[in-house]
Coordinates of C-alpha atoms (C1' of nucleotides) in Angstrom, one line a residue:
Chain L
X1 CA -33.4 45.8 -52.6
X2 CA -29.8 45.0 -51.8
X3 CA -27.5 43.4 -54.4
X4 CA -26.1 40.8 -51.8
X5 CA -27.9 38.6 -49.3
X6 CA -26.9 40.7 -46.3
X7 CA -30.1 40.5 -44.3
X8 CA -30.3 37.7 -41.8
X9 CA -33.3 36.5 -39.9
X10 CA -32.8 34.3 -36.9
X11 CA -35.5 32.3 -35.2
X12 CA -35.0 30.0 -32.3
X13 CA -36.8 26.7 -32.7
X14 CA -39.8 26.1 -30.5
X15 CA -38.1 28.5 -28.1
X16 CA -39.9 28.3 -24.8
X17 CA -40.4 24.5 -25.1
X18 CA -36.7 24.1 -26.1
X19 CA -35.5 25.9 -23.0
X20 CA -37.7 23.6 -20.9
X21 CA -36.3 20.5 -22.5
X22 CA -32.8 21.8 -22.2
X23 CA -33.2 22.5 -18.4
X24 CA -35.3 19.4 -17.8
X25 CA -33.5 16.4 -19.2
X26 CA -36.3 14.0 -18.5
X27 CA -38.5 15.9 -21.0
X28 CA -36.1 15.6 -23.9
X29 CA -37.7 13.8 -26.8
X30 CA -41.1 14.1 -25.2
X31 CA -44.1 16.3 -26.0
X32 CA -43.9 19.5 -24.0
X33 CA -46.4 22.3 -24.0
X34 CA -45.6 25.7 -22.4
X35 CA -48.8 27.5 -21.5
X36 CA -52.3 26.2 -21.5
X37 CA -52.3 25.3 -17.8
X38 CA -55.1 27.6 -16.7
X39 CA -58.8 27.2 -17.4
X40 CA -58.8 29.9 -20.1
X41 CA -55.2 29.8 -21.1
X42 CA -53.7 29.1 -24.5
X43 CA -50.5 27.3 -25.7
X44 CA -47.5 29.6 -25.9
X45 CA -45.2 27.1 -27.5
X46 CA -45.3 23.3 -28.3
X47 CA -42.2 21.2 -28.7
X48 CA -41.8 19.4 -32.0
X49 CA -42.9 16.2 -30.4
X50 CA -46.1 17.9 -29.2
X51 CA -46.7 19.4 -32.7
X52 CA -47.0 15.8 -34.0
X53 CA -50.3 15.7 -32.1
X54 CA -51.5 18.8 -33.9
X55 CA -50.8 21.1 -30.9
X56 CA -49.6 24.6 -31.9
X57 CA -49.3 28.1 -30.5
X58 CA -52.5 30.0 -29.6
X59 CA -54.5 26.7 -29.3
X60 CA -56.6 26.6 -26.2
X61 CA -55.1 24.5 -23.4
X62 CA -58.3 22.4 -23.2
X63 CA -57.9 21.4 -26.9
X64 CA -54.2 20.7 -26.4
X65 CA -54.9 18.4 -23.5
X66 CA -57.5 16.6 -25.5
X67 CA -55.0 16.0 -28.2
X68 CA -52.2 14.8 -26.0
X69 CA -53.1 14.3 -22.4
X70 CA -49.7 12.9 -21.6
X71 CA -47.7 15.9 -22.7
X72 CA -45.9 17.9 -20.0
X73 CA -47.9 21.1 -19.5
X74 CA -45.7 23.8 -18.0
X75 CA -46.1 27.4 -16.9
X76 CA -43.8 30.0 -18.5
X77 CA -40.4 30.7 -16.9
X78 CA -39.7 34.2 -18.4
X79 CA -36.6 34.6 -16.4
X80 CA -35.0 31.6 -18.1
X81 CA -36.2 32.7 -21.6
X82 CA -34.9 36.2 -21.1
X83 CA -31.4 35.0 -20.1
X84 CA -31.2 32.8 -23.2
X85 CA -32.5 35.6 -25.4
X86 CA -29.9 38.0 -24.0
X87 CA -27.1 35.6 -24.9
X88 CA -28.4 35.1 -28.4
X89 CA -28.9 38.9 -29.0
X90 CA -25.3 39.4 -27.8
X91 CA -24.1 36.9 -30.4
X92 CA -26.0 38.8 -33.1
X93 CA -24.4 42.0 -32.0
X94 CA -21.0 40.4 -32.6
X95 CA -21.9 40.3 -36.3
X96 CA -23.2 43.8 -36.7
X97 CA -24.5 46.7 -34.7
X98 CA -27.7 46.7 -36.7
X99 CA -29.8 44.1 -34.9
X100 CA -33.6 44.4 -34.7
X101 CA -35.2 42.1 -32.2
X102 CA -38.8 41.2 -33.0
X103 CA -39.4 39.2 -29.8
X104 CA -37.4 37.2 -27.4
X105 CA -36.6 34.5 -30.0
X106 CA -36.4 36.4 -33.3
X107 CA -34.3 39.1 -34.8
X108 CA -33.1 40.7 -38.1
X109 CA -29.4 41.5 -38.6
X110 CA -28.0 43.7 -41.4
X111 CA -24.6 42.3 -42.0
X112 CA -23.6 45.2 -44.3
X113 CA -23.2 47.4 -41.1
X114 CA -20.7 44.9 -39.7
X115 CA -17.1 44.1 -40.4
X116 CA -17.3 41.5 -43.2
X117 CA -14.9 41.7 -46.1
X118 CA -17.1 39.4 -48.3
X119 CA -20.9 39.2 -48.3
X120 CA -21.5 37.0 -51.3
X121 CA -24.0 34.1 -50.8
X122 CA -21.3 31.6 -49.9
X123 CA -19.6 33.9 -47.4
X124 CA -22.9 34.7 -45.8
X125 CA -23.6 31.0 -45.5
X126 CA -20.3 30.5 -43.6
X127 CA -21.2 33.4 -41.3
X128 CA -24.6 32.1 -40.6
X129 CA -23.4 28.5 -39.9
X130 CA -20.8 29.9 -37.5
X131 CA -23.5 31.9 -35.8
X132 CA -25.8 28.8 -35.4
X133 CA -22.9 26.9 -33.9
X134 CA -22.1 29.7 -31.5
X135 CA -25.7 29.9 -30.3
X136 CA -25.9 26.1 -29.9
X137 CA -22.7 26.2 -27.8
X138 CA -23.6 29.1 -25.6
X139 CA -27.3 28.4 -25.0
X140 CA -27.8 24.7 -25.8
X141 CA -30.6 25.7 -28.3
X142 CA -31.0 25.4 -32.0
X143 CA -31.7 28.3 -34.3
X144 CA -33.0 28.5 -37.9
X145 CA -31.5 31.2 -40.1
X146 CA -32.6 32.7 -43.4
X147 CA -30.6 35.2 -45.4
X148 CA -31.5 37.2 -48.4
X149 CA -31.6 40.6 -50.0
X150 CA -34.5 41.9 -48.0
X151 CA -36.3 41.3 -44.6
X152 CA -39.2 39.7 -46.5
X153 CA -37.0 37.0 -48.1
X154 CA -34.8 36.5 -45.0
X155 CA -37.8 35.9 -42.8
X156 CA -39.5 33.5 -45.2
X157 CA -36.2 31.7 -45.7
X158 CA -35.7 31.1 -42.0
X159 CA -39.1 29.4 -41.9
X160 CA -38.5 27.1 -44.9
X161 CA -35.7 25.1 -43.4
X162 CA -37.0 24.8 -39.8
X163 CA -36.0 23.5 -37.3
X164 CA -32.2 23.8 -37.1
X165 CA -31.8 24.9 -40.6
X166 CA -30.2 27.5 -42.8
X167 CA -31.3 28.9 -46.2
X168 CA -29.4 31.6 -48.1
X169 CA -31.5 32.9 -51.0
X170 CA -29.1 34.1 -53.7
X171 CA -29.9 37.4 -55.4
X172 CA -32.2 36.8 -58.3
X173 CA -34.0 33.8 -56.8
X174 CA -36.4 35.8 -54.7
X175 CA -39.5 35.7 -57.0
X176 CA -39.2 32.0 -57.7
X177 CA -39.2 31.4 -54.0
X178 CA -42.1 33.7 -53.2
X179 CA -44.4 32.9 -55.9
X180 CA -44.8 29.2 -54.9
X181 CA -45.9 30.2 -51.4
X182 CA -49.5 30.6 -50.0
X183 CA -50.3 34.3 -49.4
X184 CA -50.7 33.6 -45.7
X185 CA -46.9 33.5 -45.5
X186 CA -46.7 37.2 -46.3
X187 CA -46.5 39.9 -43.6
X188 CA -49.9 41.3 -42.8
X189 CA -52.0 38.5 -44.2
X190 CA -54.0 37.1 -41.3
X191 CA -57.3 35.3 -41.3
X192 CA -59.4 38.3 -42.3
X193 CA -57.2 39.4 -45.2
X194 CA -56.7 35.8 -46.4
X195 CA -60.5 35.4 -46.6
X196 CA -60.9 38.6 -48.6
X197 CA -58.2 37.5 -51.0
X198 CA -59.7 34.1 -51.4
X199 CA -62.9 35.7 -52.5
X200 CA -61.2 37.1 -55.5
X201 CA -59.5 33.8 -56.2
X202 CA -56.1 34.7 -54.7
X203 CA -54.4 31.9 -52.6
X204 CA -50.8 32.0 -53.7
X205 CA -48.3 34.8 -54.0
X206 CA -48.2 34.1 -57.7
X207 CA -52.0 34.7 -57.8
X208 CA -51.5 37.9 -55.9
X209 CA -48.8 39.2 -58.3
X210 CA -51.4 39.1 -61.1
X211 CA -53.8 41.4 -59.3
X212 CA -53.6 45.2 -60.1
X213 CA -52.6 47.3 -57.1
X214 CA -55.8 49.4 -57.3
X215 CA -57.9 46.3 -56.9
X216 CA -55.9 45.3 -53.8
X217 CA -56.1 48.8 -52.4
X218 CA -59.9 48.7 -52.9
X219 CA -60.1 45.3 -51.2
X220 CA -57.9 45.8 -48.1
X221 CA -57.0 49.5 -47.8
X222 CA -54.2 51.7 -49.0
X223 CA -51.4 50.6 -46.8
X224 CA -51.9 46.9 -46.7
X225 CA -52.9 46.8 -50.4
X226 CA -49.8 48.6 -51.6
X227 CA -47.7 46.5 -49.2
X228 CA -49.1 43.2 -50.6
X229 CA -48.5 44.3 -54.2
X230 CA -44.9 45.2 -53.3
X231 CA -44.3 41.9 -51.5
X232 CA -45.8 39.9 -54.4
X233 CA -43.3 41.7 -56.7
X234 CA -40.5 40.8 -54.3
X235 CA -40.0 44.5 -53.6
X236 CA -38.9 45.3 -50.0
X237 CA -36.3 47.8 -49.0
X238 CA -37.2 48.2 -45.4
X239 CA -34.2 49.0 -43.2
X240 CA -33.1 46.9 -40.2
X241 CA -33.8 49.3 -37.3
X242 CA -32.0 48.8 -34.0
X243 CA -33.5 50.4 -30.9
X244 CA -37.1 50.7 -31.9
X245 CA -38.9 53.0 -29.5
X246 CA -41.6 51.6 -27.2
X247 CA -45.0 53.1 -28.1
X248 CA -47.2 51.8 -25.3
X249 CA -47.0 49.9 -22.1
X250 CA -49.8 48.0 -20.5
X251 CA -51.1 45.0 -18.4
X252 CA -54.2 42.9 -18.8
X253 CA -55.7 39.9 -17.3
X254 CA -58.3 37.3 -18.3
X255 CA -60.4 36.0 -15.4
X256 CA -60.9 32.3 -14.9
X257 CA -64.6 33.0 -14.8
X258 CA -66.5 36.1 -15.9
X259 CA -66.7 38.9 -13.3
X260 CA -69.7 41.3 -13.0
X261 CA -69.0 42.5 -9.5
X262 CA -67.9 46.2 -9.7
X263 CA -65.9 46.2 -6.5
X264 CA -63.9 43.1 -7.6
X265 CA -63.4 44.7 -11.1
X266 CA -62.0 47.9 -9.5
X267 CA -59.6 45.8 -7.4
X268 CA -58.3 44.0 -10.4
X269 CA -58.1 47.3 -12.3
X270 CA -55.9 48.6 -9.4
X271 CA -53.6 45.7 -9.9
X272 CA -53.3 46.3 -13.6
X273 CA -52.7 50.0 -13.0
X274 CA -50.0 49.1 -10.5
X275 CA -48.3 46.7 -12.9
X276 CA -48.5 49.3 -15.7
X277 CA -47.0 52.0 -13.5
X278 CA -44.2 49.8 -12.4
X279 CA -43.4 48.8 -15.9
X280 CA -43.4 52.5 -17.1
X281 CA -41.0 53.5 -14.3
X282 CA -38.9 50.4 -15.0
X283 CA -38.4 51.4 -18.6
X284 CA -38.1 55.1 -17.8
X285 CA -41.2 56.1 -19.6
X286 CA -44.3 58.2 -18.8
X287 CA -47.3 58.7 -21.0
X288 CA -50.3 60.9 -21.7
X289 CA -53.0 58.6 -23.0
X290 CA -54.6 56.1 -20.7
X291 CA -56.7 53.3 -22.2
X292 CA -59.0 50.9 -20.5
X293 CA -59.7 47.6 -22.3
X294 CA -62.6 45.5 -21.5
X295 CA -63.5 42.1 -23.0
X296 CA -67.1 41.3 -22.4
X297 CA -68.6 37.8 -21.7
X298 CA -69.3 37.4 -25.4
X299 CA -65.7 38.3 -26.4
X300 CA -66.6 41.7 -27.7
X301 CA -63.8 44.0 -26.9
X302 CA -64.3 47.7 -25.9
X303 CA -61.8 50.4 -25.2
X304 CA -62.2 53.8 -23.5
X305 CA -59.3 56.2 -23.4
X306 CA -58.4 59.6 -22.1
X307 CA -55.5 61.9 -22.9
X308 CA -54.1 63.9 -20.0
X309 CA -52.5 67.3 -20.3
X310 CA -49.2 65.9 -19.1
X311 CA -47.4 62.6 -19.1
X312 CA -47.6 60.4 -16.0
X313 CA -46.2 57.2 -14.6
X314 CA -48.0 57.5 -11.3
X315 CA -50.0 54.6 -10.0
X316 CA -52.7 56.6 -8.2
X317 CA -53.2 58.8 -11.3
X318 CA -53.7 55.7 -13.5
X319 CA -56.1 54.2 -11.0
X320 CA -58.2 57.3 -10.9
X321 CA -58.4 57.7 -14.7
X322 CA -59.1 54.1 -15.3
X323 CA -61.8 53.9 -12.7
X324 CA -63.5 56.9 -14.4
X325 CA -63.2 55.1 -17.7
X326 CA -64.7 52.0 -16.3
X327 CA -67.7 53.9 -15.1
X328 CA -68.5 54.5 -18.8
X329 CA -68.8 50.8 -19.6
X330 CA -71.8 48.5 -18.9
X331 CA -70.2 45.5 -17.2
X332 CA -73.4 44.1 -15.7
X333 CA -73.4 41.1 -17.9
X334 CA -69.9 40.0 -16.9
X335 CA -66.4 40.7 -18.1
X336 CA -63.8 38.2 -19.0
X337 CA -60.7 40.5 -19.4
X338 CA -59.7 43.8 -18.1
X339 CA -56.6 45.8 -19.1
X340 CA -54.8 49.1 -18.7
X341 CA -52.4 50.6 -21.2
X342 CA -50.5 53.9 -21.5
X343 CA -49.4 55.4 -24.8
X344 CA -48.2 58.7 -26.0
X345 CA -45.0 58.0 -24.2
X346 CA -42.2 60.4 -23.4
X347 CA -38.6 59.3 -23.5
X348 CA -38.0 59.8 -19.9
X349 CA -40.0 60.4 -16.7
X350 CA -41.0 64.0 -16.2
X351 CA -41.7 65.7 -13.0
X352 CA -45.4 65.6 -12.7
X353 CA -47.1 68.8 -12.0
X354 CA -50.2 68.2 -9.9
X355 CA -52.3 70.6 -11.9
X356 CA -51.6 68.7 -15.1
X357 CA -53.9 66.0 -13.9
X358 CA -57.5 66.9 -14.1
X359 CA -59.6 66.5 -11.1
X360 CA -61.8 63.5 -11.7
X361 CA -64.8 62.6 -9.9
X362 CA -64.4 59.0 -8.9
X363 CA -67.1 56.9 -7.3
X364 CA -66.0 56.5 -3.8
X365 CA -65.7 53.0 -2.4
X366 CA -65.7 52.4 1.3
X367 CA -62.2 51.7 2.4
X368 CA -61.7 48.0 3.1
X369 CA -62.0 47.3 6.8
X370 CA -58.6 46.7 8.2
X371 CA -58.6 43.0 8.2
X372 CA -56.7 41.7 11.2
X373 CA -53.9 39.1 10.6
X374 CA -54.6 37.9 7.1
X375 CA -54.1 34.1 6.9
X376 CA -50.8 33.1 5.3
X377 CA -51.7 32.5 1.6
X378 CA -51.3 28.9 0.4
X379 CA -47.9 28.4 -1.3
X380 CA -48.3 28.0 -5.1
X381 CA -46.4 25.4 -7.0
X382 CA -47.1 25.9 -10.7
X383 CA -45.8 23.1 -13.0
X384 CA -42.2 23.8 -14.3
X385 CA -41.2 26.1 -11.4
X386 CA -37.6 26.0 -10.3
X387 CA -37.2 24.9 -6.7
X388 CA -34.4 23.8 -4.4
X389 CA -34.5 21.4 -1.5
X390 CA -32.1 21.7 1.4
X391 CA -31.2 18.0 1.1
X392 CA -31.9 17.0 -2.5
X393 CA -30.7 20.1 -4.3
X394 CA -32.2 21.8 -7.4
X395 CA -35.2 20.5 -9.3
X396 CA -38.5 21.5 -10.8
X397 CA -42.2 21.1 -9.9
X398 CA -43.7 18.3 -11.9
X399 CA -47.2 18.6 -10.3
X400 CA -49.1 19.5 -7.2
X401 CA -52.4 19.1 -5.6
X402 CA -54.2 17.9 -2.4
X403 CA -51.4 19.3 -0.2
X404 CA -48.6 17.6 -2.0
X405 CA -46.0 18.8 -4.5
X406 CA -44.0 16.5 -6.7
X407 CA -40.5 17.5 -7.6
X408 CA -38.0 16.1 -10.1
X409 CA -34.4 16.7 -9.2
X410 CA -32.4 17.4 -12.2
X411 CA -30.7 20.3 -14.0
X412 CA -29.6 21.0 -17.6
X413 CA -26.3 19.1 -17.4
X414 CA -27.6 16.0 -15.4
X415 CA -29.0 12.8 -16.6
X416 CA -32.8 12.5 -16.0
X417 CA -33.4 12.8 -12.3
X418 CA -35.5 11.2 -9.5
X419 CA -38.9 12.3 -8.4
X420 CA -39.9 12.9 -4.8
X421 CA -43.1 14.2 -3.2
X422 CA -43.3 16.7 -0.3
X423 CA -46.0 18.5 1.6
X424 CA -46.8 21.9 0.0
X425 CA -45.7 23.6 3.2
X426 CA -42.4 21.7 3.5
X427 CA -40.0 24.3 4.9
X428 CA -37.0 22.5 3.2
X429 CA -38.5 23.3 -0.2
X430 CA -38.2 26.8 -1.8
X431 CA -38.7 28.5 -5.1
X432 CA -35.5 29.7 -6.7
X433 CA -34.7 31.8 -9.8
X434 CA -33.9 30.0 -13.0
X435 CA -30.2 28.9 -13.2
X436 CA -28.0 30.4 -15.9
X437 CA -27.1 27.9 -18.6
X438 CA -23.4 26.8 -18.2
X439 CA -21.5 26.9 -21.5
X440 CA -19.9 23.5 -22.0
X441 CA -16.3 23.8 -23.0
Chain X
dT1 C1' -63.8 24.2 -20.5
dC2 C1' -63.1 27.5 -27.6
dT3 C1' -60.4 32.0 -28.0
dG4 C1' -53.4 34.7 -23.4
dG5 C1' -50.6 38.7 -23.0
dG6 C1' -47.3 41.6 -24.8
dG7 C1' -47.4 44.7 -28.4
dT8 C1' -47.6 47.5 -33.5
dC9 C1' -50.0 49.7 -37.2
dC10 C1' -54.1 51.3 -39.9
dT11 C1' -58.7 53.4 -40.6
dA12 C1' -62.4 56.5 -40.0
dG13 C1' -64.9 60.2 -38.0
dG14 C1' -65.2 64.4 -35.3
dA15 C1' -63.2 68.6 -33.1
dC16 C1' -60.7 72.4 -33.9
dC17 C1' -57.6 75.7 -36.2
dC18 C1' -56.1 78.5 -40.1
Chain N
dT1 C1' -76.6 82.0 -46.5
dC2 C1' -73.3 79.4 -48.0
dT3 C1' -70.0 76.3 -47.5
dG4 C1' -63.5 75.3 -49.3
dG5 C1' -59.7 72.5 -48.0
dG6 C1' -55.6 71.2 -45.3
dG7 C1' -53.5 69.8 -41.0
dT8 C1' -53.4 67.9 -36.3
dC9 C1' -55.2 65.7 -32.4
dC10 C1' -58.2 62.6 -30.2
dT11 C1' -61.1 58.4 -29.8
dA12 C1' -62.7 53.6 -31.0
dG13 C1' -62.3 49.6 -33.3
dG14 C1' -59.9 46.1 -35.8
dA15 C1' -56.2 43.3 -38.0
dC16 C1' -52.0 41.4 -37.2
dC17 C1' -47.6 39.6 -35.1
dC18 C1' -44.9 36.6 -31.7

DNA sequence: TCTGGGGTCCTAGGACCC
DNA sequence: TCTGGGGTCCTAGGACCC
């Protein structure tokens, strides 16, 4: 526990959807859903307008469409989100070197490591308001900020005054704040734990605080049990940790329909192994433990792993290991997801000695017959994609189908723009990377 | 048309070593 | 012919988070 409210938690409001509304003026004030466009996809983020229809993160796209068929359903534009996130994280680093990102849109900051003469509640409020204004100016996005004497309190506080809010919890007010909340607001209380707690009559943090630690430990295990007891008592001295090390890297994919064909599964597995290897190399890692993840048609999830004598980031090694692991799983009833992950990471890529990789007997598949002159794949125009037309300029894909693509021509600083329709093979139309947001002076 | 994709952390059992 | 205990590594599964 700190004596002053020096821990900030910042959370960008409806982040992905807010970036879309910022960059697509015609969608401002309207229900926008990012994700949920594919047959088995789920919602990543819903704008506040869409939330009024009951749409929320992790809801299936089908359900979201049922609730609000007229919402704009867009694919993710990670490039744009990443750029906005980088600007926000840079603003946080101006306050303190101790910044711990939790995701693209969330981070803790420990102000006590920064250059601040006064960190009383009122001074912290001023710092946080200035931060929110800076972020609004540089990114066009709103952020909610919570501040308190611990991570626990700061995180809860940022959530209590959302969106576009600020709540500084003065030292001494922590328990009063926590005890009124449902247990599900605490770290580590998901559906399973919430259900167990409910069975012993615990639904609020105040209820939880009345339960002896030993009983909690018996109910949910040593670590979670002790953690819950501490949170209920308002005790949390976890440090803000900058530069957390990556522990694993992987790639996975859910199929539109279940796949039972072994050759097809192996092809998909090769793709996942390739993505994983590229990501490993991109982050300068290599790892020893290779894990295959398989989700069966009935949603049961299996994993098979193998630890190699030495660390690797090599695509063909991953392919061989993961194929071997696949041969240990019965996939004849169909598979809905397949994934590859590498853990046991080393800090940097090592020279791989060939004899470190065990010889693995892999079922040999006939090499694909060299197919002459593959037909040009059809150009894909997912909704939300950034495009540019030689005559009409920049815009985004509003929809596509039956050989046509509809584009709205507008950018962040325009008024809502006009819509035009083109053939999907129009040579004047091209995909472009997301534009950087121009800070308005 | 139920249930993504990127992760982290914990538990429990068995192998193996001292 | 009795039988320990601690530590580490590996594997599989599950809960949880954004």
